[in-house]
XYZ file of C-alpha atoms in Angstrom:
565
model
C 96.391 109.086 174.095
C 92.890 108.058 173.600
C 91.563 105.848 171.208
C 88.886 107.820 169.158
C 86.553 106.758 166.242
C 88.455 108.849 163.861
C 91.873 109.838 166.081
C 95.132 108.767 164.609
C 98.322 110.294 165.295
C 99.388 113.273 162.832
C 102.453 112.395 161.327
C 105.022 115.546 161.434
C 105.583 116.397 157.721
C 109.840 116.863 156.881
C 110.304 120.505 157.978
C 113.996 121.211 156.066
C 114.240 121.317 151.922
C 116.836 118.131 152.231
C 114.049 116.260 154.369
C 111.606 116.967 151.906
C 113.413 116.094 148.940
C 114.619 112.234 150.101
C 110.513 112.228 151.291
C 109.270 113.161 147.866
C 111.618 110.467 146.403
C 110.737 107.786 148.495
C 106.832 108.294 147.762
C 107.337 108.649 143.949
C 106.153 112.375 144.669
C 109.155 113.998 143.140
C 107.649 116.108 139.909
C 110.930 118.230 139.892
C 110.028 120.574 142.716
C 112.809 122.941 142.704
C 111.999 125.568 145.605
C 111.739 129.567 144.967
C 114.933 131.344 145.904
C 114.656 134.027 148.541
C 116.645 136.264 145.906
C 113.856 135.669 143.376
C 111.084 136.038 146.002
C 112.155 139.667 147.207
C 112.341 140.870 143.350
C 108.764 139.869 142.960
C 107.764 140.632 146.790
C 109.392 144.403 145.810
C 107.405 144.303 142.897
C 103.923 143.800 144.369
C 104.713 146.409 147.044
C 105.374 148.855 144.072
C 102.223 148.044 142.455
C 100.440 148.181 145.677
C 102.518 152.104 146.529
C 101.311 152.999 143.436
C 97.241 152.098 144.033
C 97.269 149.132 141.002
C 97.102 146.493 143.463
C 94.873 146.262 146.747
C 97.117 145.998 149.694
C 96.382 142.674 150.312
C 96.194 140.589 146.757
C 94.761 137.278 146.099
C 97.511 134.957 144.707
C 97.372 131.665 142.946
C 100.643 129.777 143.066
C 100.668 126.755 140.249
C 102.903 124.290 141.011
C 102.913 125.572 144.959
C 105.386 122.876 146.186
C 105.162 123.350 150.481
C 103.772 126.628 149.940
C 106.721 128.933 151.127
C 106.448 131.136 147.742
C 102.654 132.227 148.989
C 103.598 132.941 152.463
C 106.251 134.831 151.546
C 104.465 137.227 149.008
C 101.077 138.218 150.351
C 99.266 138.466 153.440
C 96.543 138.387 151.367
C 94.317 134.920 150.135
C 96.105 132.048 149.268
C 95.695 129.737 146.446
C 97.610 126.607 145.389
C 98.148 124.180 142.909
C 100.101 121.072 143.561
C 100.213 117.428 143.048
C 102.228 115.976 145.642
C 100.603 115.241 149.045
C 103.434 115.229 150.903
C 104.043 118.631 149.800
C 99.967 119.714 150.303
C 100.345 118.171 153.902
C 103.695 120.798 154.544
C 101.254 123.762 153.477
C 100.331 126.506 156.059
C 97.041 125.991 157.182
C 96.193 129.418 155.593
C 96.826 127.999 152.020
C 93.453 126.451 150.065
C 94.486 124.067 147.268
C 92.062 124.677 144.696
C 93.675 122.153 142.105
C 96.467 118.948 141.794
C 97.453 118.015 138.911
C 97.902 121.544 136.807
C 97.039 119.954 133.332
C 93.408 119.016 134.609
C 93.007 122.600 135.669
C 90.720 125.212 133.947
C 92.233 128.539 134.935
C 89.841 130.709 133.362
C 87.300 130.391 135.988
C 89.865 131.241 138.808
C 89.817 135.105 139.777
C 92.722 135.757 141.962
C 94.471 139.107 141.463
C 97.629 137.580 140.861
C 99.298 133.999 139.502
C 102.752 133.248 140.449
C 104.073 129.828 139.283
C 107.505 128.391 138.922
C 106.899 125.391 136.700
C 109.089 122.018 136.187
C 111.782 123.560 133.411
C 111.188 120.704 131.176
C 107.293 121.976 130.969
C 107.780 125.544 131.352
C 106.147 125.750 127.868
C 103.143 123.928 128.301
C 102.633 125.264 131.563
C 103.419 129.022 130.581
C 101.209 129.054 127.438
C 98.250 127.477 129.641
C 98.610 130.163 132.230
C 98.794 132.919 129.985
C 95.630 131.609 127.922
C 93.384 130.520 130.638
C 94.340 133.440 132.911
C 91.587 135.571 134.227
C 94.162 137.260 136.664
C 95.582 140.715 136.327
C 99.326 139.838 136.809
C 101.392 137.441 136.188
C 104.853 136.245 137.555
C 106.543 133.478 135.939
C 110.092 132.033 136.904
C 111.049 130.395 133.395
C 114.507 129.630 131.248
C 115.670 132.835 129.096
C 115.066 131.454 126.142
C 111.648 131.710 126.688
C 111.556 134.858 124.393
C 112.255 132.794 121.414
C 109.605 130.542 122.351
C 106.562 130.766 119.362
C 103.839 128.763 121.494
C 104.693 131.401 124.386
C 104.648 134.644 122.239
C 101.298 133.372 120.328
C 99.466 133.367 123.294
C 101.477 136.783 124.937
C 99.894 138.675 121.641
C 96.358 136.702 122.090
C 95.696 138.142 125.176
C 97.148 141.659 124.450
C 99.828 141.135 127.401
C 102.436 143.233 127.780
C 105.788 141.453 129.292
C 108.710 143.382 131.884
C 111.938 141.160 132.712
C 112.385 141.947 136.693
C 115.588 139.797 136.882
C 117.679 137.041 135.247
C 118.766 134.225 138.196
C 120.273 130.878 138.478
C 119.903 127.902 140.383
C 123.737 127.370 141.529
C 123.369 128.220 145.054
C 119.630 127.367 145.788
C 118.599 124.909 148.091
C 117.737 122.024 145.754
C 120.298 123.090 142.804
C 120.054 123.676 139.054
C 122.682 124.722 135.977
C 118.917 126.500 134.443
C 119.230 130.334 133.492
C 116.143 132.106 134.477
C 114.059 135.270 134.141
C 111.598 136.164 136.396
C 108.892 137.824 134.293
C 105.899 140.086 135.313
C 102.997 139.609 132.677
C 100.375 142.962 132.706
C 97.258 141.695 131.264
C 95.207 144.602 131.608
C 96.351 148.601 131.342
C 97.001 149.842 134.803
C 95.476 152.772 136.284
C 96.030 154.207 139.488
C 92.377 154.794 141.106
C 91.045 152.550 138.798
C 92.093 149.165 139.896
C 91.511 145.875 138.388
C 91.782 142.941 139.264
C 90.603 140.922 136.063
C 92.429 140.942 132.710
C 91.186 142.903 129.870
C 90.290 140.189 127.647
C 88.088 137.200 128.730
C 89.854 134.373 128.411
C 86.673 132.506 128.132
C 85.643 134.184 125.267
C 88.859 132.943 123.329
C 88.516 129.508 124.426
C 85.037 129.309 123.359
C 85.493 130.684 119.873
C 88.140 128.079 119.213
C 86.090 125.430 120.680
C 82.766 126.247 119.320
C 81.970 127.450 115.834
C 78.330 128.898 116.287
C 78.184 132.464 114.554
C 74.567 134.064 114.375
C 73.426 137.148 116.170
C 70.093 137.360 118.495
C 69.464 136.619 121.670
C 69.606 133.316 123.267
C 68.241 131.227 126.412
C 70.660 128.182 127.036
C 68.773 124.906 127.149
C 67.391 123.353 130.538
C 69.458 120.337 132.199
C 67.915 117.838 134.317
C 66.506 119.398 138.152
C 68.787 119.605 140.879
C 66.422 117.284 142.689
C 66.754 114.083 140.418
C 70.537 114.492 140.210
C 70.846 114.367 144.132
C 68.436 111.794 144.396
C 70.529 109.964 141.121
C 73.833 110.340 144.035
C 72.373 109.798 146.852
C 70.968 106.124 145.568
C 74.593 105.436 143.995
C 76.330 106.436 147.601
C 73.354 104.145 149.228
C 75.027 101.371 147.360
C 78.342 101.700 149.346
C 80.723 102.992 146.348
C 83.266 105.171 146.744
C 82.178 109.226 147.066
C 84.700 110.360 145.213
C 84.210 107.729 142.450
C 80.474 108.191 141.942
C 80.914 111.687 142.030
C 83.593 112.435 139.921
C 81.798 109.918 136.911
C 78.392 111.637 136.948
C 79.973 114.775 136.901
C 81.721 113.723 134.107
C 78.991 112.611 132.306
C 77.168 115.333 133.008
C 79.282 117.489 131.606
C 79.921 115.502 128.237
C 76.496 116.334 128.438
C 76.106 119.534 128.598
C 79.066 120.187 125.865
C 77.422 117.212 123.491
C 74.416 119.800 123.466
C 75.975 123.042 123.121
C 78.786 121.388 120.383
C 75.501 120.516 118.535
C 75.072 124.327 117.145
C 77.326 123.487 115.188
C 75.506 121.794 112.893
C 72.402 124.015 112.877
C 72.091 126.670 109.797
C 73.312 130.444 110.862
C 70.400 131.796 109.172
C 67.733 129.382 111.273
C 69.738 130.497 114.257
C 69.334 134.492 113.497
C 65.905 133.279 112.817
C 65.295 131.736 116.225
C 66.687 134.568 118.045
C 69.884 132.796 118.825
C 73.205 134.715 119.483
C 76.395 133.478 119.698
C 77.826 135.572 122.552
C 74.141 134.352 124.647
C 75.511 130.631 123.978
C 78.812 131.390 125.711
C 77.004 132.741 128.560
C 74.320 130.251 128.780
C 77.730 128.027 128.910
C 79.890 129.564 131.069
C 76.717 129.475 133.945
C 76.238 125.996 133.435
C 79.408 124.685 133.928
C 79.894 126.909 136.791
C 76.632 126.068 138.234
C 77.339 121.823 137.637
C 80.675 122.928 139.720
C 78.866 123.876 142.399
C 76.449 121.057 142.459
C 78.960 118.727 142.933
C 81.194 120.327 145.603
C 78.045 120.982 147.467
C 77.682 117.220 147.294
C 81.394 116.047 148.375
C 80.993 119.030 151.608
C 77.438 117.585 152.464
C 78.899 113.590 152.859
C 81.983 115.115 154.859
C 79.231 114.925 157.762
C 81.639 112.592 159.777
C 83.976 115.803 160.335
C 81.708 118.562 160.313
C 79.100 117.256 162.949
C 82.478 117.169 165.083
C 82.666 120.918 165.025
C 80.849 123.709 166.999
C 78.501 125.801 165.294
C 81.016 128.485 165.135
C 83.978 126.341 163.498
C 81.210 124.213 161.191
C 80.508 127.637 159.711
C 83.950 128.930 159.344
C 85.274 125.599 157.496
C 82.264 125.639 155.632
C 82.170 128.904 154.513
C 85.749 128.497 153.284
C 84.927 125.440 151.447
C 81.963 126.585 149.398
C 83.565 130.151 148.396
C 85.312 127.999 146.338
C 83.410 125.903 144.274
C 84.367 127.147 141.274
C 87.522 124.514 141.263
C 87.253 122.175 138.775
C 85.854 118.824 139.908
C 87.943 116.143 139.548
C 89.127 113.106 141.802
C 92.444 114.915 141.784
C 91.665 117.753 143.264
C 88.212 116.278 145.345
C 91.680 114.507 147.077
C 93.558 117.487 147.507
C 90.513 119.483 149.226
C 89.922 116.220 151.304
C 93.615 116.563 152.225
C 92.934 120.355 153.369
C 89.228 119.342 155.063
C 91.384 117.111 157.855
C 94.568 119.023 157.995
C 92.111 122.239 158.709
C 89.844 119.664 160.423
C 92.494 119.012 163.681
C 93.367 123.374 164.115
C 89.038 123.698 164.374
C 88.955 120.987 166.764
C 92.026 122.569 169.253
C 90.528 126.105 168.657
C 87.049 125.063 169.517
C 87.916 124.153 172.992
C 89.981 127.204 173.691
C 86.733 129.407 172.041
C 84.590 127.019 174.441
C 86.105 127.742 177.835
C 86.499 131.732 177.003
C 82.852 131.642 176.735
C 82.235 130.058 180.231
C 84.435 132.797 181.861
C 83.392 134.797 184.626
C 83.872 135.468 187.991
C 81.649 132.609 189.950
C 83.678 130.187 187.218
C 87.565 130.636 187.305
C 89.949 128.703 189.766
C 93.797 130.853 189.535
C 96.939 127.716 188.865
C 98.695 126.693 191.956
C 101.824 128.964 190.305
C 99.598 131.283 189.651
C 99.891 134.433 192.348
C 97.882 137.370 190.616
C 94.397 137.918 192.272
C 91.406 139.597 190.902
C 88.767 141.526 192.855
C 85.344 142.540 192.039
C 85.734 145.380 190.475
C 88.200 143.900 188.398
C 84.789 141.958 186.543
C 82.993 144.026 184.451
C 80.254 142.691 182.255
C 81.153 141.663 178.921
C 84.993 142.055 180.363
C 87.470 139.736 182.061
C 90.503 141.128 183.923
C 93.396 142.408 182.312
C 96.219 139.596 182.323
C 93.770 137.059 183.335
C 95.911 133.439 182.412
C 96.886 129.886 183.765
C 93.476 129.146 185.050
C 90.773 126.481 184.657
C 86.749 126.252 185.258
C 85.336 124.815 188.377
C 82.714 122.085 187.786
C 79.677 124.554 188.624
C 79.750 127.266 186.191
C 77.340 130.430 186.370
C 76.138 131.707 182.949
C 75.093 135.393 183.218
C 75.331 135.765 179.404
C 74.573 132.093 178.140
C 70.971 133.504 177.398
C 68.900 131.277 179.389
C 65.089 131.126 178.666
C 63.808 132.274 175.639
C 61.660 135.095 177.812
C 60.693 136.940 174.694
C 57.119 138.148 173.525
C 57.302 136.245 170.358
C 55.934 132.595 170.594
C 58.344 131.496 167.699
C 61.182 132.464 169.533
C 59.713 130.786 172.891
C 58.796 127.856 170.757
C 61.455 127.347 168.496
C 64.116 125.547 171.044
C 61.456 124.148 173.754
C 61.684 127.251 175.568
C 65.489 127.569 175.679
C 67.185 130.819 173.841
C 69.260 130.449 170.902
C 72.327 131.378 172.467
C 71.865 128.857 175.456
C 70.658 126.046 172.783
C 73.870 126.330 170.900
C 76.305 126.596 173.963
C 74.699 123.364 174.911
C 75.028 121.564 171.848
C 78.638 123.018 171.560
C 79.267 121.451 174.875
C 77.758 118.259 173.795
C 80.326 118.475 170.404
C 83.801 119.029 172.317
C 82.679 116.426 174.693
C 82.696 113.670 172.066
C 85.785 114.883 170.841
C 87.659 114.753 174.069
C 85.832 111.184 174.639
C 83.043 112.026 176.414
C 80.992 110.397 173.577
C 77.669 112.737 173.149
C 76.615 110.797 169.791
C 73.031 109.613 170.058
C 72.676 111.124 173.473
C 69.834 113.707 175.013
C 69.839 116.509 173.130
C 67.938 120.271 174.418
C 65.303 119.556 172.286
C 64.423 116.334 174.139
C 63.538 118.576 177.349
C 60.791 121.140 177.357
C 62.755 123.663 179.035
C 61.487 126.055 182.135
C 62.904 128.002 184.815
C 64.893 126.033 187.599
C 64.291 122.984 186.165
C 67.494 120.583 185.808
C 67.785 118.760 182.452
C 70.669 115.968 182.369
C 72.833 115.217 179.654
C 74.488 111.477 179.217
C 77.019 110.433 177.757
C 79.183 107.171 177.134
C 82.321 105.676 177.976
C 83.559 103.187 174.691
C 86.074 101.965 177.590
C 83.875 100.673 179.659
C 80.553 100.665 177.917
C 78.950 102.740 180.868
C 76.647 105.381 180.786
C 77.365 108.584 182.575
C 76.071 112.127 183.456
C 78.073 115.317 181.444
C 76.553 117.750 182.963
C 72.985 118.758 184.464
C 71.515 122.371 183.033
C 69.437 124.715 184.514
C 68.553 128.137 182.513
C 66.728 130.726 184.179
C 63.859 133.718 182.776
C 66.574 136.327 184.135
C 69.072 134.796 180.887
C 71.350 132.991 183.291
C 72.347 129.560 182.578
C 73.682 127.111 185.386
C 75.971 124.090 184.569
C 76.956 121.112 186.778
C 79.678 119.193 184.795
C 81.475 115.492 185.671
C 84.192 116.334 186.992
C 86.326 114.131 184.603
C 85.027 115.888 181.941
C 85.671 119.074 183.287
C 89.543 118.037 184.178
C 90.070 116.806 180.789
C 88.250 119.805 179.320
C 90.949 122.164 181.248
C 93.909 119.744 180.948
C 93.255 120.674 176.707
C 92.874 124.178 177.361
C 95.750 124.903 179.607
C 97.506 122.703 177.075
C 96.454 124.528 174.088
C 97.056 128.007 175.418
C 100.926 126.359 175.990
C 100.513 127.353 179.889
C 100.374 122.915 180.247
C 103.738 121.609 178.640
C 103.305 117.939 180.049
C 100.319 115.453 181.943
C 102.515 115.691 184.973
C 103.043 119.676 184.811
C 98.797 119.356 184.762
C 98.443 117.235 187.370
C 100.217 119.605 189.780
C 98.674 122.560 188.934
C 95.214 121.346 188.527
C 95.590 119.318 191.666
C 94.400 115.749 190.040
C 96.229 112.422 189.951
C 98.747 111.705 187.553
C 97.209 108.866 185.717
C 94.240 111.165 185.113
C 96.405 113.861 183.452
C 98.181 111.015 181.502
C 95.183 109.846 180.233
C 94.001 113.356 179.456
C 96.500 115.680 178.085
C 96.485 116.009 174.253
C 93.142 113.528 174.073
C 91.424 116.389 171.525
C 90.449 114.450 168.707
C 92.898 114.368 165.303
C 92.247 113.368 162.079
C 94.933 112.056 159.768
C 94.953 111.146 155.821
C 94.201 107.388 157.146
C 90.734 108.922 158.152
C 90.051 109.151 154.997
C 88.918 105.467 154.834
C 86.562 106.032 157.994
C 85.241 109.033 155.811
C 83.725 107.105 153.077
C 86.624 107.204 150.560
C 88.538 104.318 149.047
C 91.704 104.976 149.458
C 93.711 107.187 151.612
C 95.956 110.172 150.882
């Protein structure tokens, strides 16, 4: 495999319960994870189906899982979003890539800001209190479904906060632990919580009482009607300026993040705890109302959320300038739906964690998205094994043949839909890449990404808009090899008024290119099945298959962090 500035090998996480277990123990990572039984799954699984027959669900609910272990619970119960809490990174690095882990340790959590339809937790027994009570409090979620001990209807701390959020309780099934994978002597009912009336038609997804509002009341004893405007914090501008000189310094991200958000916070509730003290009457007086201080609250803490996520996801530049416009916008997008997790180094870790799992599937799907786009007829050369031909009229524009597989891309590739010139009435759009179209500009730049990543390092190299671009006109891209500290040739571009584009790769590049796609698709099992069917020399197909750059919790070193996961 080939050495890369952030490549090192992914390390399999244990696949079997057993596995798991001794791998917890041996990293101290063991914070009694006892996994979900399949016979308590389908009670709750039948129960969301119900609920879903009956039009009080959408088909495909959110769920947050607290205390999400490998994630099985969550795949097992919705197709739907997937949400998890968890502490122990061997268990986050077992999750499906499909899972987000919004939180680690639960404790630190604030739930009430979290709006999935459901929560679904099966705490450690010997905190099922704490961690029931906090759920039911904090909740903002519709349902509940908690696997807890029996006794937990004797429980006062439990039943105080059942009645302060109006829930209503059902008992779906009492269980055991005897036969379970990881066993237990603990007697347990699984328990659906309703915290807000169902009605068919009329779904919702939010429980009936805020549980903001009761948090904020116990926390903040302001009482005077009016109307309110919540004071102003320091601009955006100086606070990213404040970071950005602290990072300049060479500190840790997470560390100088995580402290002024901290402080910035204390802040915030130093100010708002200050009502206290004012007079009620001076308050009516000045127009002040209690429920416009929660609100003016609620914003800012939400809004100092997202100020800080935005700045973790803007220094994680080291992974997402190694992505393709198309999977830079997917991660991203993913990333800053949810910046309503609470900010801590905990969970900054956790997200980290998810960033370079999620990280290695963008890289592998990038190439395969990559190659699709360069197919067409002029491009494709069939496998040796491969005996299907395709005629003309088998090419349709926009279209590829039915059953089209097992092939690769010659090193001169026609574009007829790669956009070409920008041969548009509208200066701007003539202007705006140095006379290349959008769609051409990013192809090329796309190119440029997935050749760094296969080795083919683009970093620092000509870029489009270093050429001004016109018809028939070759532009040449470098590149250089860390091996032998050579410069090289890519590829050589020519785009055309008509919208066609016309590439000339290096032919090493374009073998390792196709030894990664053939390899992804799974038509490549080995470097020496490649080197038949692609016709190249062994060594070549050594050196190339599975070269795609992978990230690993080491990276996280190389990413500006401290310490790794």
């Amino acid at each position: 495999m080939m050495q890369q500035n952030l490549s090192l090998s992914h390390q399999a996480a244990p696949k079997s319960t057993a596995a798991m277990l001794a791998h917890l123990k041996q990293t101290d990572s063991d914070f009694e994870w006892y996994p979900t039984t399949t016979e308590i799954l389908n009670i709750i699984k039948n129960d969301i189906d119900h609920l879903i027959d009956e039009r009080y669900l959408e088909s495909q609910p959110s769920i947050l899982d607290c205390g999400a272990g490998d994630g099985r619970s969550l795949m097992y119960l919705t197709a739907g979003k997937k949400y998890a809490i968890e502490k122990a990174k061997p268990l986050i690095s077992a999750m499906d890539r499909e899972i987000f882990v919004i939180g680690a340790d639960f404790h630190q959590q604030v739930l009430m800001d979290k709006r999935q339809e459901i929560i679904f937790s099966n705490p450690p027994y010997k905190q099922f209190e704490s961690w029931s009570t906090k759920i039911i409090r904090e909740s903002r979620s519709a349902i509940i479904y908690l696997v807890i001990p029996s006794r937990w209807k004797d429980n006062a701390p439990i039943n105080d906060a059942l009645c302060l959020r109006n829930a209503e309780t059902e008992v779906l099934g009492s269980f055991d632990f005897l036969n379970a994978e990881r066993k237990a002597r603990a007697k347990v009912d699984v328990i659906r919580i309703t915290m807000t009336k169902l009605a068919r038609f009329n779904r919702n997804s939010e429980a009936d009482t805020d549980p903001f509002d009761i948090w904020f009341a116990e926390n903040f004893k302001v009482d005077a009607p009016g109307k309110a405007k919540a004071s102003a914090m320091e601009t955006k501008e100086v606070r990213q300026d404040e970071i950005k000189n602290e990072l300049v310094q060479g500190r840790d991200i997470i560390d100088v993040l995580t402290s002024l958000y901290d402080r910035d916070l204390a802040k915030l509730m130093l100010n708002y705890k200050a009502f206290e003290s004012l007079d009620a009457t001076l308050l009516e007086e000045l127009g002040v109302s209690f429920s416009g201080v929660r609100e003016g609250l609620k914003t800012k803490i939400s809004g100092l959320k997202n100020l800080y996520w935005n700045q973790l996801f803007n220094n994680l530049n080291k992974i997402t300038d190694k992505l393709t416009q198309k999977s830079r916008e997917a991660m991203l997008s993913k990333l800053t739906s949810r910046t309503d997790v609470d900010f801590n180094s905990d969970n900054v870790y956790a997200v980290v964690i998810w960033v370079i799992k999620n990280a290695n599937h963008y890289f592998d799907d990038q190439v395969i998205d990559l190659v699709e786009r360069m197919v067409e007829q002029a491009n494709v050369l069939l496998y040796k094994s491969n005996a299907k031909t395709f005629g003309r009229d088998s090419w349709r524009y926009c279209a590829r043949p039915e059953g089209l597989d097992r092939f690769s891309l010659e090193t001169r590739v026609v574009l007829q839909r790669a956009g070409g010139l920008a041969n548009t009435e509208w200066a701007y759009d003539r202007e705006r890449f140095n006379g290349l179209s959008e769609r051409a500009y990013y192809l090329i730049m796309d190119i440029l990404t997935v050749a760094t990543n296969l080795g083919f390092d683009t970093t620092d190299m000509t870029r489009p808009m270093d050429f001004q671009w016109v018809s028939n006109k070759s532009c040449d891209f470098e590149y250089y090899d860390y091996r032998t500290g050579e410069r090289g040739i890519l590829m050589s571009v020519k785009a055309f008024k008509n919208h066609n584009t016309h590439i000339k790769f290096n032919s090493n590049f374009m073998s390792r290119l196709n030894i990664e796609f053939g390899r992804l698709q799974g038509w490549l099992k080995s470097a020496q099945e490649a080197a038949s069917e692609l016709d190249i020399p062994v060594d070549q197909a050594v050196q190339s298959f599975d070269s795609n750059l992978k990230l690993t919790g080491n990276s996280l070193v190389q990413l500006g962090f401290s310490q790794a996961a």
